[in-house]
DNA sequence: CAGTGTGAAGTTGTTCACAGCA
DNA sequence: TGCTGTGAACAACTTCACACTG
């Protein structure tokens, strides 16, 4: 009999990606509850807000290790703390941003990311009109300065918001100087060594889903 | 015996969402190939670029109705045309944008969306400092003007990029004046009537996945 | 009972195996 | 032989059923 095995060598349960993607949404809801003075919440309530099965909610939450009390539900404060810790939203993680166009500028300005563990420490661009300017205290450097800066202020995450076909080039450079994870906002596919993490955020994927639902 | 049935009443094959989400990525790759003068491409090549199983590529492409030729592969030009048409990226779809903050401004500036079928025709905000300004020819209106504008220039899509807790309020208004689909960039969950489409784009979900992969 | 928590069943999506074709 | 295309096997994710708990 083949039994499904959720336990990796290290004894750490590996979390399904869909669960990981839902947790920030729960977190936002719990924070709103806290502001509203609500102290307890049940899986059924959560499920109805997100229009999903309540069992799935309990399964998702169980991965974080939070314990609910029967008849009472989960403690909101405890949920927030547990999920924040579980998602590493409490640790400061440095990031470099490559390509200070509209989207790049928006991400730097987006104070939200700082509250969720991500600290953009520098931007890079090739446009002389942008180099040496500051956005919210984040200095924009020439791409050539990347090597020196990556030694002085190391970062593990590289955010790529370059236009057109330069994503691969920038990714190669980023990897060469120590970036461990690439957050790719361009629609291009990026090739990286085995041990480097790539997460693609594609606005066009979301658009495709919307248009499909609207028209079919 | 229960047989799996992909065909809906209307005879239309319904496309799996994961397929829909992958197609824009392929499209971007095909466009790059075209620029490079490449005329044919095989599922194996595509699969290696995106690090996936080649069968999955052929399955994805088969949903669009494009036909490949054995030993030769698919015609790049034909792939582009077929996918663009399949995803409705060739039709102009009007959209209103609510909340002209950093992210909202970036989306309006993002010329990319226009090339993918989405036309932001107006922005709305409550900040007097922003109202009546223009961004790339897109006028920003007071939220109160929404009713009149939605009659003059109807739009089916509402993009919500408001800060904090106002997403639900804005969504209610949008639905009341004829919006059929809401593209929600806030982390909040939005309640809408049964027949309204909601697509949530959560940057924090992506961040959660990255941090998890980095740290575990 | 009204809730959590969990193993089993069901469903959806991906990979495998192989038929067909130029 | 190299590649498309597809039905069957497999794996991942979600829902169901129900035991348990205060």
Short mmCIF file of C-alpha atoms (C1' of nucleotides) in Angstrom, two decimals:
data_model
loop_
_atom_site.label_atom_id
_atom_site.label_comp_id
_atom_site.label_asym_id
_atom_site.label_seq_id
_atom_site.Cartn_x
_atom_site.Cartn_y
_atom_site.Cartn_z
CA UNK A 1 0.00 0.00 0.00
CA UNK A 2 1.28 3.40 -1.01
CA UNK A 3 0.76 5.97 1.69
CA UNK A 4 1.05 9.67 1.04
CA UNK A 5 3.99 11.12 2.83
CA UNK A 6 3.89 14.74 3.87
CA UNK A 7 6.98 14.59 5.99
CA UNK A 8 10.32 15.57 4.47
CA UNK A 9 13.65 14.24 5.72
CA UNK A 10 14.03 17.06 8.17
CA UNK A 11 10.76 16.19 9.86
CA UNK A 12 9.23 19.39 8.53
CA UNK A 13 5.76 19.07 7.06
CA UNK A 14 5.78 20.58 3.59
CA UNK A 15 2.96 22.99 3.00
CA UNK A 16 0.94 22.83 -0.22
CA UNK A 17 1.49 25.95 -2.32
CA UNK A 18 -2.25 26.70 -2.54
CA UNK A 19 -2.35 26.83 1.25
CA UNK A 20 0.65 29.16 1.33
CA UNK A 21 -1.09 31.43 -1.17
CA UNK A 22 -4.31 31.57 0.87
CA UNK A 23 -2.71 32.36 4.21
CA UNK A 24 -1.98 36.06 3.50
CA UNK A 25 -5.65 36.54 2.64
CA UNK A 26 -6.73 35.02 5.95
CA UNK A 27 -4.17 37.19 7.69
CA UNK A 28 -5.63 40.35 6.19
CA UNK A 29 -9.07 39.31 7.36
CA UNK A 30 -7.87 38.53 10.87
CA UNK A 31 -6.19 41.91 11.12
CA UNK A 32 -9.46 43.57 10.15
CA UNK A 33 -11.26 41.49 12.81
CA UNK A 34 -8.73 42.58 15.41
CA UNK A 35 -9.26 46.23 14.53
CA UNK A 36 -12.99 45.61 14.89
CA UNK A 37 -12.40 44.21 18.37
CA UNK A 38 -13.32 40.61 17.49
CA UNK A 39 -11.37 38.10 19.58
CA UNK A 40 -12.57 34.73 18.35
CA UNK A 41 -13.39 33.38 14.90
CA UNK A 42 -14.55 29.97 13.67
CA UNK A 43 -13.54 28.13 10.54
CA UNK A 44 -17.13 28.41 9.34
CA UNK A 45 -17.07 32.20 9.51
CA UNK A 46 -13.75 32.35 7.69
CA UNK A 47 -15.02 29.93 5.07
CA UNK A 48 -18.13 31.98 4.38
CA UNK A 49 -16.11 35.18 3.93
CA UNK A 50 -13.82 33.51 1.41
CA UNK A 51 -16.58 31.35 -0.07
CA UNK A 52 -14.82 28.08 0.54
CA UNK A 53 -15.19 24.80 2.39
CA UNK A 54 -14.69 25.14 6.14
CA UNK A 55 -12.67 21.95 6.28
CA UNK A 56 -10.15 23.47 3.92
CA UNK A 57 -9.81 26.42 6.28
CA UNK A 58 -9.06 24.16 9.23
CA UNK A 59 -6.57 22.19 7.15
CA UNK A 60 -4.84 25.38 6.03
CA UNK A 61 -4.67 26.70 9.59
CA UNK A 62 -3.49 23.37 10.97
CA UNK A 63 -0.31 23.67 8.88
CA UNK A 64 0.62 26.78 10.83
CA UNK A 65 0.31 24.88 14.10
CA UNK A 66 -2.37 27.16 15.53
CA UNK A 67 -4.88 25.39 17.77
CA UNK A 68 -8.58 26.11 17.78
CA UNK A 69 -10.91 25.39 20.65
CA UNK A 70 -14.06 23.47 19.98
CA UNK A 71 -17.26 25.46 20.33
CA UNK A 72 -15.19 28.67 20.53
CA UNK A 73 -13.06 28.75 17.40
CA UNK A 74 -9.66 30.32 16.99
CA UNK A 75 -8.19 33.24 18.89
CA UNK A 76 -7.72 36.13 16.46
CA UNK A 77 -4.62 37.54 18.13
CA UNK A 78 -3.04 34.10 18.17
CA UNK A 79 -3.95 33.49 14.52
CA UNK A 80 -2.25 36.71 13.46
CA UNK A 81 0.91 36.00 15.43
CA UNK A 82 1.13 32.41 14.28
CA UNK A 83 0.57 33.11 10.59
CA UNK A 84 2.96 36.08 10.56
CA UNK A 85 5.65 33.91 12.11
CA UNK A 86 4.81 30.95 9.89
CA UNK A 87 5.10 32.99 6.69
CA UNK A 88 8.26 34.73 7.91
CA UNK A 89 6.50 38.05 7.55
CA UNK A 90 8.20 39.13 10.77
CA UNK A 91 11.77 38.74 9.53
CA UNK A 92 13.40 41.51 7.52
CA UNK A 93 14.56 40.19 4.17
CA UNK A 94 16.64 42.49 1.96
CA UNK A 95 15.85 42.80 -1.73
CA UNK A 96 17.30 44.56 -4.76
CA UNK A 97 15.02 45.84 -7.47
CA UNK A 98 16.09 45.85 -11.11
CA UNK A 99 14.33 48.13 -13.56
CA UNK A 100 12.92 51.31 -12.05
CA UNK A 101 10.07 51.90 -14.48
CA UNK A 102 6.46 52.44 -13.53
CA UNK A 103 6.01 49.10 -11.88
CA UNK A 104 9.38 49.14 -10.17
CA UNK A 105 8.70 52.59 -8.78
CA UNK A 106 5.30 51.46 -7.53
CA UNK A 107 6.83 48.50 -5.72
CA UNK A 108 9.41 50.69 -4.02
CA UNK A 109 6.70 53.12 -2.98
CA UNK A 110 4.47 50.32 -1.84
CA UNK A 111 4.91 50.60 1.88
CA UNK A 112 2.91 47.37 2.23
CA UNK A 113 5.83 45.15 1.31
CA UNK A 114 7.84 46.45 4.26
CA UNK A 115 5.12 45.36 6.64
CA UNK A 116 5.31 41.89 5.19
CA UNK A 117 8.98 41.21 5.65
CA UNK A 118 10.42 42.61 2.44
CA UNK A 119 12.87 45.48 2.54
CA UNK A 120 13.93 46.91 -0.82
CA UNK A 121 17.40 48.28 -0.09
CA UNK A 122 18.41 49.54 -3.52
CA UNK A 123 17.18 49.94 -7.07
CA UNK A 124 19.15 49.51 -10.28
CA UNK A 125 18.59 50.91 -13.73
CA UNK A 126 20.49 51.83 -16.87
CA UNK A 127 18.68 55.13 -17.52
CA UNK A 128 20.99 58.02 -16.55
CA UNK A 129 17.92 60.12 -15.77
CA UNK A 130 16.98 57.77 -12.97
CA UNK A 131 20.40 56.80 -11.63
CA UNK A 132 21.37 58.56 -8.39
CA UNK A 133 17.80 59.65 -7.67
CA UNK A 134 16.00 58.44 -4.56
CA UNK A 135 12.53 56.99 -4.15
CA UNK A 136 11.27 56.91 -0.60
CA UNK A 137 14.82 56.85 0.61
CA UNK A 138 15.79 54.01 -1.70
CA UNK A 139 18.72 55.03 -3.87
CA UNK A 140 18.79 54.05 -7.53
CA UNK A 141 22.17 52.89 -8.80
CA UNK A 142 23.75 52.16 -12.14
CA UNK A 143 23.67 48.48 -12.89
CA UNK A 144 27.47 48.50 -12.84
CA UNK A 145 27.47 49.36 -9.15
CA UNK A 146 25.59 46.19 -8.39
CA UNK A 147 28.68 44.14 -7.64
CA UNK A 148 30.03 46.52 -5.01
CA UNK A 149 26.66 47.04 -3.40
CA UNK A 150 25.88 43.36 -3.21
CA UNK A 151 29.02 42.95 -1.15
CA UNK A 152 28.31 45.91 1.14
CA UNK A 153 24.60 45.23 1.69
CA UNK A 154 23.85 41.64 0.70
CA UNK A 155 20.34 40.71 -0.36
CA UNK A 156 18.90 37.30 -1.10
CA UNK A 157 15.96 38.44 -3.22
CA UNK A 158 16.10 40.14 -6.61
CA UNK A 159 12.98 41.75 -7.99
CA UNK A 160 12.95 42.06 -11.76
CA UNK A 161 10.71 44.73 -13.26
CA UNK A 162 12.66 45.47 -16.39
CA UNK A 163 10.89 46.10 -19.69
CA UNK A 164 11.13 43.97 -22.81
CA UNK A 165 13.87 41.45 -23.35
CA UNK A 166 16.43 42.30 -20.70
CA UNK A 167 15.08 40.08 -17.91
CA UNK A 168 17.41 37.15 -18.57
CA UNK A 169 20.50 39.34 -18.72
CA UNK A 170 19.63 40.99 -15.41
CA UNK A 171 18.81 37.64 -13.83
CA UNK A 172 22.20 36.24 -14.82
CA UNK A 173 23.91 39.21 -13.23
CA UNK A 174 21.82 38.94 -10.09
CA UNK A 175 22.61 35.26 -9.69
CA UNK A 176 26.32 35.85 -10.34
CA UNK A 177 26.47 38.21 -7.38
CA UNK A 178 24.67 36.13 -4.84
CA UNK A 179 20.91 36.53 -5.28
CA UNK A 180 19.16 33.38 -4.10
CA UNK A 181 15.60 34.08 -5.22
CA UNK A 182 14.24 35.99 -8.19
CA UNK A 183 10.81 37.56 -8.17
CA UNK A 184 10.07 37.99 -11.85
CA UNK A 185 7.37 40.51 -12.78
CA UNK A 186 8.07 40.29 -16.50
CA UNK A 187 6.16 37.86 -18.70
CA UNK A 188 9.42 36.31 -19.87
CA UNK A 189 10.62 32.94 -18.71
CA UNK A 190 13.96 33.06 -16.94
CA UNK A 191 16.64 30.35 -16.88
CA UNK A 192 18.57 30.01 -13.63
CA UNK A 193 20.78 27.39 -11.96
CA UNK A 194 19.06 24.52 -10.16
CA UNK A 195 19.41 25.97 -6.65
CA UNK A 196 18.00 29.42 -7.42
CA UNK A 197 14.34 30.09 -6.68
CA UNK A 198 12.19 31.82 -9.28
CA UNK A 199 8.71 33.10 -8.60
CA UNK A 200 6.81 34.54 -11.53
CA UNK A 201 4.16 37.15 -10.91
CA UNK A 202 2.22 37.54 -14.10
CA UNK A 203 -0.45 40.15 -14.29
CA UNK A 204 -1.33 38.82 -17.72
CA UNK A 205 -2.25 35.44 -16.28
CA UNK A 206 -4.81 37.11 -14.07
CA UNK A 207 -6.08 39.14 -16.99
CA UNK A 208 -6.42 35.99 -19.09
CA UNK A 209 -8.56 34.39 -16.40
CA UNK A 210 -10.81 37.46 -16.09
CA UNK A 211 -11.36 37.84 -19.82
CA UNK A 212 -12.08 34.13 -20.14
CA UNK A 213 -14.67 34.21 -17.39
CA UNK A 214 -16.26 37.36 -18.83
CA UNK A 215 -16.57 36.00 -22.33
CA UNK A 216 -17.37 32.31 -21.89
CA UNK B 1 -18.43 3.27 -14.45
CA UNK B 2 -17.87 7.00 -13.98
CA UNK B 3 -16.25 8.60 -16.99
CA UNK B 4 -14.54 11.95 -16.84
CA UNK B 5 -16.49 14.52 -18.79
CA UNK B 6 -14.83 17.69 -20.02
CA UNK B 7 -17.68 18.84 -22.21
CA UNK B 8 -20.20 21.28 -20.83
CA UNK B 9 -23.82 21.52 -21.99
CA UNK B 10 -23.00 24.05 -24.66
CA UNK B 11 -20.48 21.75 -26.27
CA UNK B 12 -17.72 24.15 -25.27
CA UNK B 13 -14.65 22.53 -23.71
CA UNK B 14 -13.89 24.31 -20.48
CA UNK B 15 -10.27 25.25 -20.08
CA UNK B 16 -8.49 24.47 -16.80
CA UNK B 17 -7.46 27.64 -15.01
CA UNK B 18 -3.81 26.55 -14.77
CA UNK B 19 -3.73 26.27 -18.56
CA UNK B 20 -5.24 29.73 -18.90
CA UNK B 21 -2.58 31.09 -16.58
CA UNK B 22 0.27 29.51 -18.53
CA UNK B 23 -0.82 30.67 -21.99
CA UNK B 24 0.31 34.32 -21.62
CA UNK B 25 3.78 33.06 -20.70
CA UNK B 26 3.95 30.94 -23.84
CA UNK B 27 2.70 33.91 -25.83
CA UNK B 28 5.51 36.11 -24.57
CA UNK B 29 8.02 33.44 -25.55
CA UNK B 30 6.51 33.05 -29.02
CA UNK B 31 6.65 36.78 -29.60
CA UNK B 32 10.34 36.74 -28.70
CA UNK B 33 10.87 33.87 -31.12
CA UNK B 34 9.12 35.78 -33.88
CA UNK B 35 11.36 38.79 -33.29
CA UNK B 36 14.32 36.45 -33.51
CA UNK B 37 13.05 35.22 -36.86
CA UNK B 38 12.18 31.71 -35.67
CA UNK B 39 9.23 30.25 -37.58
CA UNK B 40 8.68 26.84 -36.05
CA UNK B 41 8.82 25.58 -32.48
CA UNK B 42 8.23 22.15 -30.93
CA UNK B 43 6.52 21.28 -27.67
CA UNK B 44 9.84 19.91 -26.43
CA UNK B 45 11.58 23.24 -26.91
CA UNK B 46 8.79 25.11 -25.20
CA UNK B 47 8.79 22.61 -22.36
CA UNK B 48 12.53 22.98 -21.77
CA UNK B 49 12.27 26.78 -21.64
CA UNK B 50 9.51 26.63 -19.06
CA UNK B 51 10.95 23.56 -17.32
CA UNK B 52 7.83 21.47 -17.67
CA UNK B 53 6.57 18.27 -19.23
CA UNK B 54 6.20 18.50 -23.02
CA UNK B 55 2.88 16.65 -22.92
CA UNK B 56 1.47 19.38 -20.76
CA UNK B 57 2.51 21.93 -23.36
CA UNK B 58 0.71 20.05 -26.13
CA UNK B 59 -2.35 19.69 -23.93
CA UNK B 60 -2.34 23.41 -23.14
CA UNK B 61 -1.93 24.33 -26.80
CA UNK B 62 -4.59 21.87 -27.92
CA UNK B 63 -7.19 23.82 -25.94
CA UNK B 64 -6.58 26.82 -28.17
CA UNK B 65 -7.26 24.72 -31.26
CA UNK B 66 -3.87 25.33 -32.82
CA UNK B 67 -2.55 22.40 -34.84
CA UNK B 68 1.05 21.28 -34.84
CA UNK B 69 2.70 19.29 -37.59
CA UNK B 70 4.53 16.14 -36.69
CA UNK B 71 8.30 16.30 -37.10
CA UNK B 72 8.05 20.08 -37.63
CA UNK B 73 6.29 21.46 -34.57
CA UNK B 74 4.04 24.50 -34.39
CA UNK B 75 4.11 27.58 -36.56
CA UNK B 76 5.13 30.54 -34.41
CA UNK B 77 3.04 33.12 -36.25
CA UNK B 78 0.00 30.87 -36.04
CA UNK B 79 0.59 30.20 -32.34
CA UNK B 80 0.65 33.91 -31.59
CA UNK B 81 -2.50 34.64 -33.56
CA UNK B 82 -4.39 31.70 -32.11
CA UNK B 83 -3.48 32.37 -28.50
CA UNK B 84 -4.16 36.11 -28.77
CA UNK B 85 -7.59 35.36 -30.18
CA UNK B 86 -8.22 32.54 -27.71
CA UNK B 87 -7.43 34.75 -24.71
CA UNK B 88 -9.40 37.68 -26.15
CA UNK B 89 -6.25 39.76 -26.01
CA UNK B 90 -7.28 41.25 -29.36
CA UNK B 91 -10.58 42.72 -28.18
CA UNK B 92 -10.62 46.09 -26.45
CA UNK B 93 -12.20 45.79 -23.04
CA UNK B 94 -12.88 48.97 -21.07
CA UNK B 95 -11.98 49.18 -17.41
CA UNK B 96 -12.35 51.68 -14.58
CA UNK B 97 -9.67 51.95 -11.94
CA UNK B 98 -10.53 52.79 -8.35
CA UNK B 99 -7.85 54.15 -6.05
CA UNK B 100 -5.12 56.12 -7.80
CA UNK B 101 -2.29 55.47 -5.36
CA UNK B 102 1.13 54.14 -6.28
CA UNK B 103 -0.11 50.85 -7.60
CA UNK B 104 -3.09 52.37 -9.41
CA UNK B 105 -0.86 54.94 -11.05
CA UNK B 106 1.55 52.21 -12.12
CA UNK B 107 -1.23 50.19 -13.72
CA UNK B 108 -2.50 53.20 -15.67
CA UNK B 109 1.03 53.92 -16.84
CA UNK B 110 1.64 50.30 -17.68
CA UNK B 111 1.29 50.44 -21.43
CA UNK B 112 1.51 46.65 -21.45
CA UNK B 113 -2.11 46.20 -20.41
CA UNK B 114 -3.31 48.02 -23.50
CA UNK B 115 -1.51 45.55 -25.71
CA UNK B 116 -3.30 42.75 -23.95
CA UNK B 117 -6.85 43.90 -24.47
CA UNK B 118 -7.38 46.07 -21.43
CA UNK B 119 -8.16 49.72 -21.82
CA UNK B 120 -8.35 51.78 -18.63
CA UNK B 121 -10.74 54.58 -19.57
CA UNK B 122 -10.97 56.45 -16.28
CA UNK B 123 -9.61 56.53 -12.75
CA UNK B 124 -11.48 57.36 -9.55
CA UNK B 125 -10.25 58.64 -6.24
CA UNK B 126 -11.41 60.61 -3.24
CA UNK B 127 -8.23 62.68 -2.84
CA UNK B 128 -8.88 66.24 -4.11
CA UNK B 129 -5.20 66.53 -4.98
CA UNK B 130 -5.55 63.77 -7.54
CA UNK B 131 -9.04 64.45 -8.90
CA UNK B 132 -9.11 66.18 -12.29
CA UNK B 133 -5.48 65.35 -13.00
CA UNK B 134 -4.55 63.17 -15.95
CA UNK B 135 -2.21 60.21 -16.15
CA UNK B 136 -1.19 59.22 -19.66
CA UNK B 137 -4.38 60.77 -20.95
CA UNK B 138 -6.53 58.95 -18.42
CA UNK B 139 -8.58 61.43 -16.43
CA UNK B 140 -9.02 60.92 -12.69
CA UNK B 141 -12.52 61.66 -11.42
CA UNK B 142 -14.21 62.06 -8.08
CA UNK B 143 -15.88 58.85 -7.00
CA UNK B 144 -19.21 60.73 -7.14
CA UNK B 145 -18.86 61.14 -10.91
CA UNK B 146 -18.77 57.41 -11.33
CA UNK B 147 -22.47 57.03 -11.98
CA UNK B 148 -22.56 59.53 -14.85
CA UNK B 149 -19.38 58.21 -16.41
CA UNK B 150 -20.46 54.62 -16.27
CA UNK B 151 -23.48 55.58 -18.35
CA UNK B 152 -21.47 57.62 -20.87
CA UNK B 153 -18.57 55.20 -21.26
CA UNK B 154 -19.60 51.81 -19.94
CA UNK B 155 -16.93 49.39 -18.72
CA UNK B 156 -17.31 45.80 -17.64
CA UNK B 157 -14.13 45.57 -15.57
CA UNK B 158 -13.37 47.42 -12.34
CA UNK B 159 -9.83 47.44 -11.02
CA UNK B 160 -9.58 48.03 -7.29
CA UNK B 161 -6.31 49.41 -5.97
CA UNK B 162 -7.61 51.27 -2.96
CA UNK B 163 -5.69 51.26 0.31
CA UNK B 164 -6.87 49.79 3.58
CA UNK B 165 -10.46 48.95 4.27
CA UNK B 166 -12.35 50.69 1.48
CA UNK B 167 -12.28 47.85 -1.05
CA UNK B 168 -15.72 46.48 -0.20
CA UNK B 169 -17.37 49.90 -0.32
CA UNK B 170 -15.88 50.61 -3.74
CA UNK B 171 -16.80 47.15 -5.00
CA UNK B 172 -20.45 47.65 -3.98
CA UNK B 173 -20.55 50.93 -5.86
CA UNK B 174 -18.93 49.41 -8.92
CA UNK B 175 -21.39 46.55 -9.01
CA UNK B 176 -24.32 48.90 -8.50
CA UNK B 177 -23.40 50.79 -11.67
CA UNK B 178 -22.87 47.86 -13.96
CA UNK B 179 -19.37 46.46 -13.46
CA UNK B 180 -19.36 42.74 -14.34
CA UNK B 181 -15.88 41.75 -13.19
CA UNK B 182 -13.71 43.02 -10.36
CA UNK B 183 -9.96 42.76 -10.42
CA UNK B 184 -9.01 43.10 -6.78
CA UNK B 185 -5.42 44.08 -6.00
CA UNK B 186 -6.08 44.55 -2.28
CA UNK B 187 -5.52 41.69 0.16
CA UNK B 188 -9.11 42.02 1.38
CA UNK B 189 -11.80 39.54 0.49
CA UNK B 190 -14.72 41.10 -1.37
CA UNK B 191 -18.35 40.01 -1.25
CA UNK B 192 -20.28 40.37 -4.51
CA UNK B 193 -23.50 38.98 -6.01
CA UNK B 194 -23.42 35.50 -7.53
CA UNK B 195 -23.09 36.63 -11.15
CA UNK B 196 -20.18 39.02 -10.65
CA UNK B 197 -16.67 37.80 -11.35
CA UNK B 198 -13.90 38.49 -8.86
CA UNK B 199 -10.24 37.87 -9.56
CA UNK B 200 -7.83 38.49 -6.71
CA UNK B 201 -4.26 39.45 -7.48
CA UNK B 202 -2.29 39.14 -4.30
CA UNK B 203 1.29 40.16 -4.28
CA UNK B 204 1.51 38.87 -0.72
CA UNK B 205 0.68 35.35 -1.86
CA UNK B 206 3.67 35.40 -4.15
CA UNK B 207 5.83 36.83 -1.38
CA UNK B 208 4.66 34.09 0.98
CA UNK B 209 5.72 31.43 -1.52
CA UNK B 210 9.14 33.01 -2.05
CA UNK B 211 9.91 33.39 1.65
CA UNK B 212 8.78 29.83 2.29
CA UNK B 213 11.04 28.43 -0.41
CA UNK B 214 13.95 30.56 0.78
CA UNK B 215 13.68 29.52 4.38
CA UNK B 216 12.62 25.88 4.28
"C1'" DC C 1 -24.50 20.31 19.96
"C1'" DA C 2 -21.25 23.51 17.75
"C1'" DG C 3 -17.11 23.48 16.85
"C1'" DT C 4 -12.09 21.27 15.69
"C1'" DG C 5 -9.46 17.80 13.50
"C1'" DT C 6 -8.45 13.89 10.37
"C1'" DG C 7 -8.64 9.74 7.41
"C1'" DA C 8 -11.09 8.43 3.15
"C1'" DA C 9 -13.35 9.54 -1.09
"C1'" DG C 10 -13.74 12.42 -4.92
"C1'" DT C 11 -12.09 15.73 -8.21
"C1'" DT C 12 -8.80 18.19 -10.82
"C1'" DG C 13 -4.45 18.59 -12.92
"C1'" DT C 14 -0.03 16.39 -14.51
"C1'" DT C 15 2.78 12.73 -16.26
"C1'" DC C 16 3.29 8.35 -18.56
"C1'" DA C 17 2.74 5.23 -22.41
"C1'" DC C 18 1.91 4.62 -26.76
"C1'" DA C 19 -0.66 5.18 -31.31
"C1'" DG C 20 -0.38 7.77 -35.56
"C1'" DC C 21 1.86 10.40 -38.93
"C1'" DA C 22 5.30 12.47 -42.22
"C1'" DT D 1 12.79 8.55 -36.21
"C1'" DG D 2 10.94 12.87 -34.22
"C1'" DC D 3 7.08 14.95 -33.06
"C1'" DT D 4 1.91 15.53 -32.23
"C1'" DG D 5 -1.97 13.97 -29.85
"C1'" DT D 6 -4.68 11.23 -26.51
"C1'" DG D 7 -6.38 7.77 -23.18
"C1'" DA D 8 -4.83 5.82 -18.81
"C1'" DA D 9 -2.15 6.04 -14.57
"C1'" DC D 10 -0.68 8.90 -11.11
"C1'" DA D 11 -0.29 12.80 -7.93
"C1'" DA D 12 -2.05 16.90 -5.73
"C1'" DC D 13 -5.67 19.23 -3.85
"C1'" DT D 14 -10.45 19.64 -2.06
"C1'" DT D 15 -14.58 17.89 -0.08
"C1'" DC D 16 -17.01 14.47 2.59
"C1'" DA D 17 -17.91 11.78 6.66
"C1'" DC D 18 -17.34 11.24 11.09
"C1'" DA D 19 -14.83 10.82 15.59
"C1'" DC D 20 -13.80 13.71 19.27
"C1'" DT D 21 -14.02 17.46 22.72
"C1'" DG D 22 -15.75 21.00 26.04
#
